[in-house]
Coordinates of C-alpha atoms in Angstrom, one line a residue:
Chain A
M1 CA 182.9 100.3 64.2
F2 CA 184.7 99.8 67.6
P3 CA 186.8 98.3 68.1
R4 CA 189.1 98.3 64.5
P5 CA 187.3 95.4 62.5
I6 CA 189.6 92.4 63.1
E7 CA 190.0 91.7 59.0
Q8 CA 191.7 95.0 59.0
T9 CA 194.6 94.1 61.0
S10 CA 197.2 91.7 60.3
P11 CA 196.8 87.7 59.9
A12 CA 198.7 86.9 62.7
R13 CA 195.7 88.6 65.3
Q14 CA 193.2 87.2 62.8
M15 CA 194.5 83.9 63.0
L16 CA 195.2 84.8 67.5
Y17 CA 191.6 86.1 66.8
K18 CA 190.3 83.4 65.3
A19 CA 191.5 80.7 67.8
A20 CA 190.9 82.7 71.0
L21 CA 187.0 82.2 70.6
P22 CA 186.5 79.0 70.8
V23 CA 188.8 78.8 73.9
A24 CA 187.3 81.9 75.4
L25 CA 184.2 80.3 75.1
V26 CA 184.9 76.7 76.4
L27 CA 185.7 78.1 79.8
W28 CA 183.1 80.0 79.7
L29 CA 180.5 77.6 79.5
L30 CA 183.1 75.3 81.6
P31 CA 180.5 74.6 84.4
L32 CA 177.1 73.7 82.1
L33 CA 179.9 71.9 79.9
G34 CA 180.6 69.6 82.8
V35 CA 177.2 69.1 84.0
A36 CA 176.2 68.1 80.4
V37 CA 178.4 65.7 80.9
T38 CA 178.2 64.3 84.1
S39 CA 174.5 63.8 82.9
F40 CA 176.1 61.5 80.4
R41 CA 178.0 59.4 82.5
P42 CA 176.9 56.3 84.2
A43 CA 176.6 56.0 88.4
S44 CA 179.6 53.6 88.0
D45 CA 182.1 56.2 86.4
L46 CA 181.2 57.9 90.0
A47 CA 181.6 55.7 91.6
Q48 CA 185.2 54.5 91.1
G49 CA 185.9 58.1 90.7
N50 CA 186.1 58.9 86.8
Y51 CA 184.7 62.4 87.0
F52 CA 186.5 63.8 84.5
G53 CA 187.7 61.5 81.7
M54 CA 185.7 60.2 79.2
P55 CA 182.8 58.5 80.3
S56 CA 182.7 54.8 80.1
Y57 CA 180.1 55.1 78.0
F58 CA 176.8 56.9 76.8
A59 CA 174.2 56.8 80.0
I60 CA 171.1 58.0 78.4
E61 CA 170.0 55.8 80.6
N62 CA 170.2 58.9 83.2
Y63 CA 167.4 60.9 82.1
A64 CA 165.0 57.8 81.5
D65 CA 166.0 56.9 85.1
V66 CA 165.3 60.7 86.3
F67 CA 161.7 60.5 84.0
R68 CA 160.8 57.3 85.7
N69 CA 161.9 57.1 89.2
T70 CA 160.6 61.0 89.6
D71 CA 158.1 63.5 89.5
M72 CA 159.7 65.0 86.8
A73 CA 157.2 64.9 84.1
Q74 CA 154.8 66.2 86.2
Y75 CA 156.6 69.6 87.3
I76 CA 157.7 70.0 83.3
L77 CA 153.6 69.6 82.8
N78 CA 153.2 72.4 85.8
S79 CA 155.4 75.0 84.6
F80 CA 153.6 74.7 81.4
R81 CA 150.6 74.9 82.6
L82 CA 151.8 77.9 84.8
T83 CA 153.8 79.8 82.2
I84 CA 151.3 79.7 79.2
P85 CA 148.5 81.0 80.6
V86 CA 151.0 84.2 82.2
V87 CA 152.4 84.5 78.9
I88 CA 148.6 85.1 77.8
G89 CA 147.3 87.4 80.7
A90 CA 150.5 89.2 81.2
V91 CA 150.8 90.3 77.7
A92 CA 147.1 90.8 77.1
L93 CA 146.5 93.5 80.4
S94 CA 150.0 95.2 78.9
T95 CA 148.8 95.7 75.9
M96 CA 146.1 97.1 76.8
T97 CA 147.9 99.7 79.7
G98 CA 150.7 100.4 77.1
F99 CA 147.5 101.5 75.1
A100 CA 146.3 103.6 77.4
L101 CA 150.0 105.2 78.7
G102 CA 151.3 105.5 75.3
I103 CA 148.1 107.5 73.2
Y104 CA 146.4 109.7 75.8
K105 CA 147.1 112.5 77.4
F106 CA 145.9 112.4 81.0
R107 CA 147.2 114.0 83.8
S108 CA 148.2 111.5 85.9
N109 CA 149.5 109.6 82.6
L110 CA 153.4 110.0 84.3
L111 CA 152.3 108.9 87.7
V112 CA 150.7 105.4 86.4
F113 CA 153.4 104.6 84.5
F114 CA 156.2 104.9 87.1
L115 CA 154.5 103.1 89.5
F116 CA 154.5 100.0 87.1
V117 CA 157.6 101.0 86.9
A118 CA 158.9 101.6 90.6
G119 CA 156.3 97.9 91.2
N120 CA 158.1 96.6 89.0
F121 CA 161.4 96.6 90.6
V122 CA 160.8 96.3 94.1
P123 CA 162.3 93.1 96.5
F124 CA 159.8 90.1 95.8
Q125 CA 160.1 89.8 100.5
I126 CA 158.0 92.9 100.8
L127 CA 155.1 91.6 99.0
M128 CA 155.8 87.7 100.4
V129 CA 153.6 88.0 103.8
P130 CA 150.6 89.9 102.5
V131 CA 150.4 87.9 98.5
R132 CA 150.5 84.6 100.0
D133 CA 148.2 85.5 103.1
L134 CA 145.8 86.5 99.9
T135 CA 146.5 83.3 98.4
Y136 CA 145.9 81.4 100.8
N137 CA 142.0 83.5 102.0
M138 CA 141.1 82.8 98.5
G139 CA 141.5 79.4 98.5
L140 CA 144.2 79.0 95.9
I141 CA 147.6 78.7 98.2
N142 CA 149.1 75.2 96.2
T143 CA 147.8 76.0 93.1
T144 CA 148.9 77.0 89.8
T145 CA 146.1 79.1 89.3
G146 CA 146.9 80.8 92.3
L147 CA 150.6 81.3 91.7
A148 CA 149.8 82.0 88.1
L149 CA 147.3 85.3 89.1
F150 CA 150.4 86.8 91.4
H151 CA 152.7 86.4 88.3
I152 CA 150.3 88.0 86.0
A153 CA 149.8 91.3 88.3
F154 CA 153.3 91.2 88.6
Q155 CA 154.6 91.1 84.6
T156 CA 152.1 93.4 84.0
G157 CA 154.4 96.2 85.8
F158 CA 157.8 95.4 82.9
C159 CA 155.2 94.5 80.3
T160 CA 153.4 98.0 80.9
L161 CA 156.7 99.6 80.9
F162 CA 157.6 97.6 77.4
M163 CA 154.0 97.6 75.8
R164 CA 154.1 101.8 76.4
N165 CA 157.6 102.9 74.9
F166 CA 156.8 100.6 72.0
I167 CA 153.8 102.4 71.2
K168 CA 155.2 105.7 71.8
A169 CA 157.4 105.2 69.0
L170 CA 154.7 104.0 66.7
P171 CA 154.2 107.5 64.3
F172 CA 150.7 108.9 65.9
E173 CA 150.3 110.2 63.0
L174 CA 148.3 107.3 62.2
I175 CA 146.0 107.1 64.7
E176 CA 145.2 111.4 64.5
A177 CA 143.8 110.1 60.9
A178 CA 141.9 107.2 61.8
R179 CA 140.4 110.1 64.5
V180 CA 139.5 112.4 61.5
E181 CA 137.8 109.4 60.0
G182 CA 135.1 108.7 62.7
V183 CA 137.1 105.2 64.1
T184 CA 136.3 104.8 67.8
E185 CA 138.8 104.5 70.0
L186 CA 137.9 100.3 71.0
R187 CA 138.7 100.2 67.1
I188 CA 141.9 102.6 67.4
F189 CA 143.0 99.7 69.8
W190 CA 141.9 96.4 68.1
Y191 CA 142.3 97.6 64.2
I192 CA 145.6 100.2 64.1
V193 CA 148.0 99.7 67.3
L194 CA 147.2 95.7 67.6
P195 CA 148.8 94.8 64.5
L196 CA 151.9 97.2 64.9
M197 CA 152.3 95.0 68.1
R198 CA 153.4 91.8 66.9
P199 CA 156.8 92.6 67.7
A200 CA 156.9 93.4 70.3
I201 CA 154.2 90.5 71.6
A202 CA 156.5 88.6 70.3
A203 CA 160.0 89.8 72.3
L204 CA 157.0 89.7 75.5
S205 CA 156.3 86.7 75.1
V206 CA 159.2 85.1 74.5
L207 CA 160.7 86.8 78.0
I208 CA 158.0 86.0 80.3
F209 CA 158.1 82.3 79.1
T210 CA 161.4 82.4 80.2
F211 CA 160.8 84.9 83.4
I212 CA 158.3 82.7 84.8
W213 CA 159.8 78.9 84.1
N214 CA 163.1 80.0 86.0
D215 CA 161.1 81.4 89.1
Y216 CA 162.1 80.0 91.9
F217 CA 161.2 82.2 94.9
W218 CA 157.7 82.2 94.6
A219 CA 157.3 78.5 93.5
T220 CA 158.5 77.7 96.8
V221 CA 156.7 80.8 98.9
L222 CA 153.3 79.4 96.7
T223 CA 153.2 75.8 96.0
T224 CA 154.5 73.1 97.9
S225 CA 152.8 69.8 96.5
R226 CA 153.7 67.7 93.5
E227 CA 150.7 68.1 91.7
A228 CA 150.9 72.3 91.7
Q229 CA 154.7 73.1 91.8
P230 CA 156.6 74.2 88.7
V231 CA 160.4 72.9 87.7
T232 CA 162.4 74.2 89.5
A233 CA 160.8 73.8 93.3
G234 CA 160.7 70.1 92.0
L235 CA 164.2 70.7 90.8
N236 CA 165.4 71.5 94.3
S237 CA 163.1 69.2 95.9
L238 CA 164.6 66.3 94.1
N239 CA 168.1 67.8 95.3
G240 CA 167.4 67.0 98.5
Q241 CA 166.2 63.4 97.8
W242 CA 169.5 62.5 95.2
V243 CA 172.3 63.2 97.8
A244 CA 175.2 63.1 95.8
A245 CA 173.6 61.8 92.9
W246 CA 175.2 63.9 90.7
H247 CA 173.8 62.0 87.3
L248 CA 170.4 62.4 88.0
V249 CA 170.7 66.3 89.3
S250 CA 173.0 67.2 86.5
A251 CA 170.7 65.0 84.4
G252 CA 167.4 66.4 86.2
S253 CA 169.0 69.9 85.8
I254 CA 169.4 70.0 81.7
I255 CA 165.9 68.3 81.0
A256 CA 164.7 71.8 83.7
A257 CA 166.8 74.3 81.6
M258 CA 165.5 73.1 77.7
P259 CA 162.1 74.7 77.2
P260 CA 163.4 77.9 78.0
V261 CA 166.4 77.6 76.0
I262 CA 164.5 76.1 73.4
M263 CA 162.1 79.2 73.5
F264 CA 166.1 81.4 73.0
F265 CA 167.4 79.7 70.4
L266 CA 164.1 79.5 68.2
M267 CA 163.1 83.4 68.6
Q268 CA 166.3 84.7 69.5
R269 CA 165.9 87.9 67.7
H270 CA 162.7 88.8 69.2
F271 CA 164.4 87.2 72.4
I272 CA 167.3 90.2 72.6
A273 CA 165.6 93.0 70.9
G274 CA 162.9 92.7 74.7
L275 CA 166.3 92.2 77.2
T276 CA 167.7 95.5 75.5
L277 CA 164.9 97.3 74.7
G278 CA 166.2 100.9 76.3
A279 CA 169.8 99.7 75.9
V280 CA 169.9 102.5 72.9
K281 CA 168.0 105.8 71.8
Chain B
M1 CA 124.5 105.6 77.2
T2 CA 125.6 105.2 73.5
A3 CA 125.8 108.7 73.1
Y4 CA 127.2 109.8 76.8
W5 CA 130.0 107.3 75.3
K6 CA 130.3 109.0 72.1
A7 CA 131.1 112.0 72.9
N8 CA 133.3 111.1 76.0
Q9 CA 135.6 108.1 74.9
R10 CA 138.6 110.0 74.4
R11 CA 138.4 111.0 78.1
L12 CA 137.0 106.7 79.6
A13 CA 138.7 104.5 76.9
P14 CA 142.4 104.7 79.1
L15 CA 140.4 104.7 82.4
L16 CA 138.9 101.4 80.7
F17 CA 142.7 100.4 79.0
L18 CA 144.2 101.0 82.2
A19 CA 141.4 99.3 84.6
P20 CA 142.3 95.3 84.3
G21 CA 146.1 96.3 84.6
M22 CA 145.8 98.6 87.6
L23 CA 143.8 96.6 90.0
M24 CA 145.4 93.2 89.0
F25 CA 148.9 95.6 90.0
A26 CA 146.6 96.9 92.8
I27 CA 146.1 94.4 94.7
Y28 CA 149.3 92.2 94.1
V29 CA 152.1 94.7 94.6
I30 CA 150.8 97.8 95.3
I31 CA 148.2 97.2 98.6
P32 CA 150.8 94.4 99.6
I33 CA 153.7 96.9 100.5
A34 CA 151.7 99.0 102.2
Q35 CA 150.2 95.6 104.2
S36 CA 153.8 94.3 105.5
M37 CA 155.0 97.6 106.9
W38 CA 151.8 97.6 108.7
I39 CA 152.2 93.8 109.6
S40 CA 156.2 94.1 111.1
F41 CA 154.3 95.7 113.9
Y42 CA 152.8 93.1 115.0
D43 CA 153.3 89.4 116.4
W44 CA 152.1 86.8 113.8
D45 CA 152.4 83.5 113.2
G46 CA 150.4 83.8 109.8
L47 CA 147.3 82.0 111.4
G48 CA 146.6 82.7 115.2
E49 CA 145.5 86.4 116.4
R50 CA 147.7 89.3 115.6
V51 CA 149.1 91.4 118.4
W52 CA 150.1 94.5 118.1
I53 CA 154.4 95.4 119.4
G54 CA 154.8 98.8 117.9
T55 CA 158.4 98.8 116.9
A56 CA 159.1 96.1 119.1
N57 CA 160.4 94.0 115.8
Y58 CA 162.6 96.6 114.5
V59 CA 164.2 96.8 118.0
E60 CA 165.0 93.1 118.0
L61 CA 166.0 93.8 114.3
A62 CA 168.7 96.6 116.0
D63 CA 170.1 94.1 117.8
D64 CA 170.4 90.7 116.2
D65 CA 174.0 89.1 114.8
S66 CA 172.7 87.3 111.8
F67 CA 170.9 90.5 110.6
Y68 CA 174.5 92.7 110.5
T69 CA 175.3 89.3 109.1
S70 CA 172.9 89.5 106.2
L71 CA 173.1 93.0 105.8
K72 CA 176.9 92.7 105.4
N73 CA 176.9 90.1 102.6
N74 CA 174.2 92.3 100.5
V75 CA 176.6 94.9 100.8
I76 CA 179.5 92.9 99.6
W77 CA 176.6 91.4 97.0
L78 CA 176.1 94.7 95.7
A79 CA 179.9 96.0 95.4
L80 CA 181.2 92.6 93.5
Y81 CA 178.2 92.4 91.3
L82 CA 178.3 95.8 89.5
L83 CA 181.8 94.3 88.0
A84 CA 179.4 92.5 86.0
V85 CA 179.0 95.7 84.2
P86 CA 183.0 96.3 82.9
A87 CA 183.0 92.1 82.2
G88 CA 180.0 92.7 80.2
L89 CA 181.7 95.2 77.9
L90 CA 184.7 93.5 77.6
I91 CA 183.1 90.5 76.5
A92 CA 180.8 92.8 74.4
I93 CA 183.9 94.7 72.5
F94 CA 185.6 91.2 72.2
L95 CA 182.9 90.1 70.6
N96 CA 182.2 92.8 68.1
Q97 CA 183.5 91.5 65.4
N98 CA 181.6 90.5 61.6
V99 CA 184.2 87.0 61.4
R100 CA 182.3 84.1 60.7
G101 CA 180.1 81.8 62.7
I102 CA 180.5 84.8 65.3
R103 CA 176.5 84.5 66.1
L104 CA 176.4 81.8 67.2
Y105 CA 179.4 82.8 69.2
K106 CA 177.3 85.6 70.6
S107 CA 174.4 83.5 71.3
L108 CA 176.3 81.0 73.3
F109 CA 178.2 83.6 75.4
F110 CA 174.3 84.7 76.5
F111 CA 173.8 81.3 76.9
P112 CA 174.0 81.3 81.1
F113 CA 171.5 84.5 81.2
V114 CA 169.2 82.1 80.1
I115 CA 169.5 78.9 82.2
S116 CA 167.4 79.0 85.5
Q117 CA 169.2 80.5 88.2
V118 CA 168.5 77.2 90.5
V119 CA 169.6 75.0 87.5
V120 CA 173.2 77.4 87.4
G121 CA 173.3 77.5 91.7
L122 CA 173.0 73.3 91.1
M123 CA 176.2 73.7 88.5
F124 CA 178.1 76.0 91.1
A125 CA 177.5 73.4 93.8
W126 CA 179.0 70.8 91.2
F127 CA 181.7 73.1 90.1
Y128 CA 182.8 73.9 93.8
A129 CA 181.9 70.5 95.2
P130 CA 184.5 69.0 97.5
N131 CA 186.9 66.3 96.8
F132 CA 186.0 66.0 92.9
G133 CA 184.6 69.3 92.1
L134 CA 186.8 70.9 89.7
F135 CA 187.0 74.2 91.6
Y136 CA 187.9 72.0 94.0
K137 CA 190.3 69.4 92.6
L138 CA 191.9 73.3 91.5
T139 CA 192.7 74.0 94.4
E140 CA 193.6 71.3 95.4
I141 CA 196.8 71.6 92.3
L142 CA 197.3 75.3 93.6
F143 CA 197.5 74.8 96.9
G144 CA 198.2 71.6 98.3
S145 CA 195.0 71.3 100.0
G146 CA 191.4 71.6 97.9
T147 CA 189.4 74.1 99.6
A148 CA 185.8 73.2 99.6
V149 CA 184.3 76.8 99.0
L150 CA 180.4 76.2 100.4
A151 CA 181.6 75.0 102.9
D152 CA 184.2 77.5 104.2
E153 CA 182.6 80.6 105.7
R154 CA 185.6 83.1 104.7
F155 CA 184.2 82.1 101.1
V156 CA 181.1 80.9 100.9
T157 CA 179.3 84.0 99.6
Y158 CA 182.0 85.4 97.2
G159 CA 181.9 81.6 96.1
I160 CA 177.6 82.2 95.6
I161 CA 178.6 86.0 93.8
V162 CA 180.7 84.3 91.3
A163 CA 177.9 81.9 90.7
G164 CA 175.2 85.0 89.9
L165 CA 178.2 87.2 88.0
W166 CA 178.1 84.4 85.7
P167 CA 174.4 85.0 84.0
Q168 CA 174.7 88.3 85.5
I169 CA 177.4 89.3 82.8
A170 CA 175.7 87.4 80.4
Y171 CA 172.7 90.2 80.5
V172 CA 175.3 93.2 80.5
M173 CA 177.0 91.8 77.6
I174 CA 173.9 91.6 75.3
L175 CA 172.9 95.1 76.6
Y176 CA 176.3 96.4 75.3
L177 CA 176.7 94.0 72.5
T178 CA 173.2 95.8 71.2
G179 CA 174.4 99.6 72.4
L180 CA 178.3 98.5 70.6
N181 CA 175.9 97.9 67.2
N182 CA 174.3 101.5 67.3
V183 CA 178.0 103.2 68.0
A184 CA 177.4 106.0 65.6
P185 CA 180.6 104.9 62.7
D186 CA 181.2 108.3 61.6
Q187 CA 182.0 109.3 65.1
V188 CA 184.7 107.1 65.2
E189 CA 186.2 107.1 61.7
A190 CA 186.8 110.8 62.9
A191 CA 188.1 109.8 66.3
R192 CA 190.7 107.4 64.5
L193 CA 191.3 110.2 62.2
D194 CA 192.5 112.0 64.5
G195 CA 194.8 109.5 66.3
A196 CA 192.2 108.1 68.9
K197 CA 193.0 104.6 69.7
G198 CA 192.6 101.7 72.4
W199 CA 191.4 103.2 75.9
R200 CA 191.3 106.0 75.3
M201 CA 188.7 105.6 72.5
L202 CA 186.7 103.7 74.3
W203 CA 186.5 106.4 77.3
Y204 CA 185.5 109.5 74.9
V205 CA 184.5 108.6 72.3
I206 CA 182.2 105.0 72.6
L207 CA 181.6 105.0 76.1
P208 CA 179.7 108.5 76.3
Q209 CA 177.5 106.8 73.1
L210 CA 176.9 103.7 75.3
R211 CA 175.4 105.7 78.3
P212 CA 171.8 104.1 77.7
A213 CA 173.3 100.9 78.0
T214 CA 175.0 101.4 80.9
F215 CA 172.2 103.7 82.6
I216 CA 169.9 99.8 82.0
A217 CA 172.9 97.6 82.9
V218 CA 173.4 99.2 86.0
V219 CA 169.6 99.2 86.9
V220 CA 169.6 95.9 86.3
T221 CA 172.9 94.5 88.1
V222 CA 171.6 96.5 91.2
I223 CA 168.2 95.0 91.3
G224 CA 169.5 91.8 90.8
A225 CA 172.3 92.0 93.7
L226 CA 169.8 93.0 96.0
R227 CA 167.8 90.6 95.1
S228 CA 169.5 87.6 95.1
F229 CA 167.6 84.8 96.6
D230 CA 167.9 81.7 94.4
L231 CA 171.3 81.1 94.6
V232 CA 171.9 81.1 98.2
S233 CA 168.8 79.4 98.6
I234 CA 170.0 76.9 96.5
M235 CA 173.4 76.4 97.2
T236 CA 173.4 77.0 100.9
S237 CA 170.3 78.0 102.7
G238 CA 172.1 80.4 104.2
G239 CA 175.0 78.0 105.9
P240 CA 177.9 77.5 106.9
Y241 CA 176.0 78.8 110.1
G242 CA 173.9 81.1 108.6
T243 CA 177.1 82.9 107.4
S244 CA 175.9 83.2 103.5
R245 CA 172.3 84.6 104.6
V246 CA 171.4 87.8 102.5
L247 CA 168.5 89.9 104.3
S248 CA 165.8 88.7 101.0
Y249 CA 166.9 84.8 102.3
Y250 CA 167.0 85.6 106.1
M251 CA 163.3 87.0 105.5
Y252 CA 162.1 84.4 104.0
E253 CA 164.0 81.6 106.8
Q254 CA 162.0 83.7 109.6
A255 CA 158.8 83.9 108.1
L256 CA 158.7 80.7 106.3
S257 CA 160.5 77.9 107.1
E258 CA 161.2 75.3 109.8
Y259 CA 162.6 78.3 111.5
G260 CA 159.7 79.7 112.6
Y261 CA 156.4 81.4 111.4
R262 CA 157.4 85.0 112.5
M263 CA 155.5 87.0 109.8
G264 CA 155.7 90.4 111.7
Y265 CA 159.5 89.9 111.9
G266 CA 160.2 88.7 108.4
A267 CA 157.8 91.6 107.4
A268 CA 160.0 93.9 109.8
I269 CA 162.9 92.7 107.5
A270 CA 161.6 93.0 104.2
V271 CA 161.0 96.5 104.9
V272 CA 164.9 97.4 105.5
L273 CA 165.2 95.9 102.6
F274 CA 162.7 97.7 100.7
G275 CA 164.0 100.8 102.0
I276 CA 167.9 99.9 101.3
M277 CA 166.2 99.3 97.4
M278 CA 163.9 102.7 96.9
I279 CA 166.8 104.3 97.5
F280 CA 168.2 102.7 94.2
I281 CA 164.8 102.7 92.8
S282 CA 164.0 106.4 93.6
G283 CA 167.6 107.1 91.7
F284 CA 166.3 105.5 88.5
I285 CA 163.3 106.6 88.8
W286 CA 164.1 110.6 88.8
K287 CA 166.6 110.3 85.8
M288 CA 164.2 108.2 83.7
W289 CA 161.4 111.2 84.7
R290 CA 163.7 113.5 83.4
D291 CA 164.4 111.5 80.1
E292 CA 160.5 112.1 79.9
T293 CA 159.7 115.2 80.7
E294 CA 162.6 116.9 78.6
R295 CA 161.3 115.1 75.5

């Protein structure tokens, strides 16, 4: 194990390490802690210049204000209405593409695979004008559907990379044996491979959920109104309205950040398994 | 029909499975890349008639100061963003222990990556805010007068990059933590018996084993640096006076904001950014291709 396990060092060093951990953590999360505390600070504190002291009371009303006076609830709903179909769509498409690229040998296999991988890395701006135009011509500009369709297509690139590598690592003898038994290809996919892919599907789902929930660029390009804007874009417009109302900005930020954070803590192992795919051989 | 399917299903199945994903990906990703290149030769406001103007957009770009400012900022972003790799490794090494509660520490250190860049941008905007921001206060104590980072042409890009590094370091950290977990213990012990420790151990024994993690970390960091858009848009909208623009933001500004609807010109900027990124992407793909075909 590297570095040398701390249990093997002197008691003084162990003490030092255990003391350094919380200090480092507080420093690391300082911006987050600042915003979290500000979100519970009453407006009167900010007006009196009490930015860093204890809040004079625990102003849970900031959160109520955000929901009462703004469209935050609508934005959150829009985000869910966007994110969930994208997760389902992208995972469904990529289990199929991943299966095709991971199991079958055909001439253009690697070419198709690397097309997906490369497409996944391109700058969004090179897609912006045509995708906006396409969405507009389909009558889907400023709708959740239009935004979701794009995300499904784009995320298929990353998901295919993930699924294909996962399937490639499955024991191939299983499929060979099934073929010898005369099981059709469709059934092999549905009854043999798909059940084995459950961990990959879980990992991708949490990852894609977070990516899409946090997307801001496409939300601003393809949606403009409160009926369709997800919470990232909504938060930005609210930030424009709440000039210097930092207690509200903070509360709004915390609300917007909550769903992926909860998702992360619930599904931590899957999340990290998804992110670190390929980091070990 | 069924007989044909039965005889040829091994050949047809991959096509069938690929078709929906390929179709979507082609419509929304592959074809638009070509279309953008095409549009970059037109003068177009997005609605009216397109007028072919040849390379005029690129000629204008070559003489556009804002373009060079953005390009310069992109280079700064790229160079400084790569600091996330050693920084992430350092934190990973710091956290790679087995004391009580370490798992919670690891998750909390990873936290910034889970949060939307919009929220990260707002947090740092608050952190830097003139008069009461934590950072402003700190500079006031240290230098006598506070620095409003986001309103200062000299510091603004660096201020945004720091905000970007925060989640990026967390990402790299988690890659390395996974990598460290898989370092062969017997090799480490053997090296330790040979008297290797500290930096020499890290350099000669650990880092070579972390190579896959380093590769992914560099890929995601380079792509992340060149894609930077959210933070610039949230924190400064490219200001003050356009000094914190990057190519991705400048493109958006030209094509789709109150500054005008110059789709052709925006597309030309996008093509340049695409060209820059293609250099890196081809490198990554080349390496991955080699790994694939060697196996």
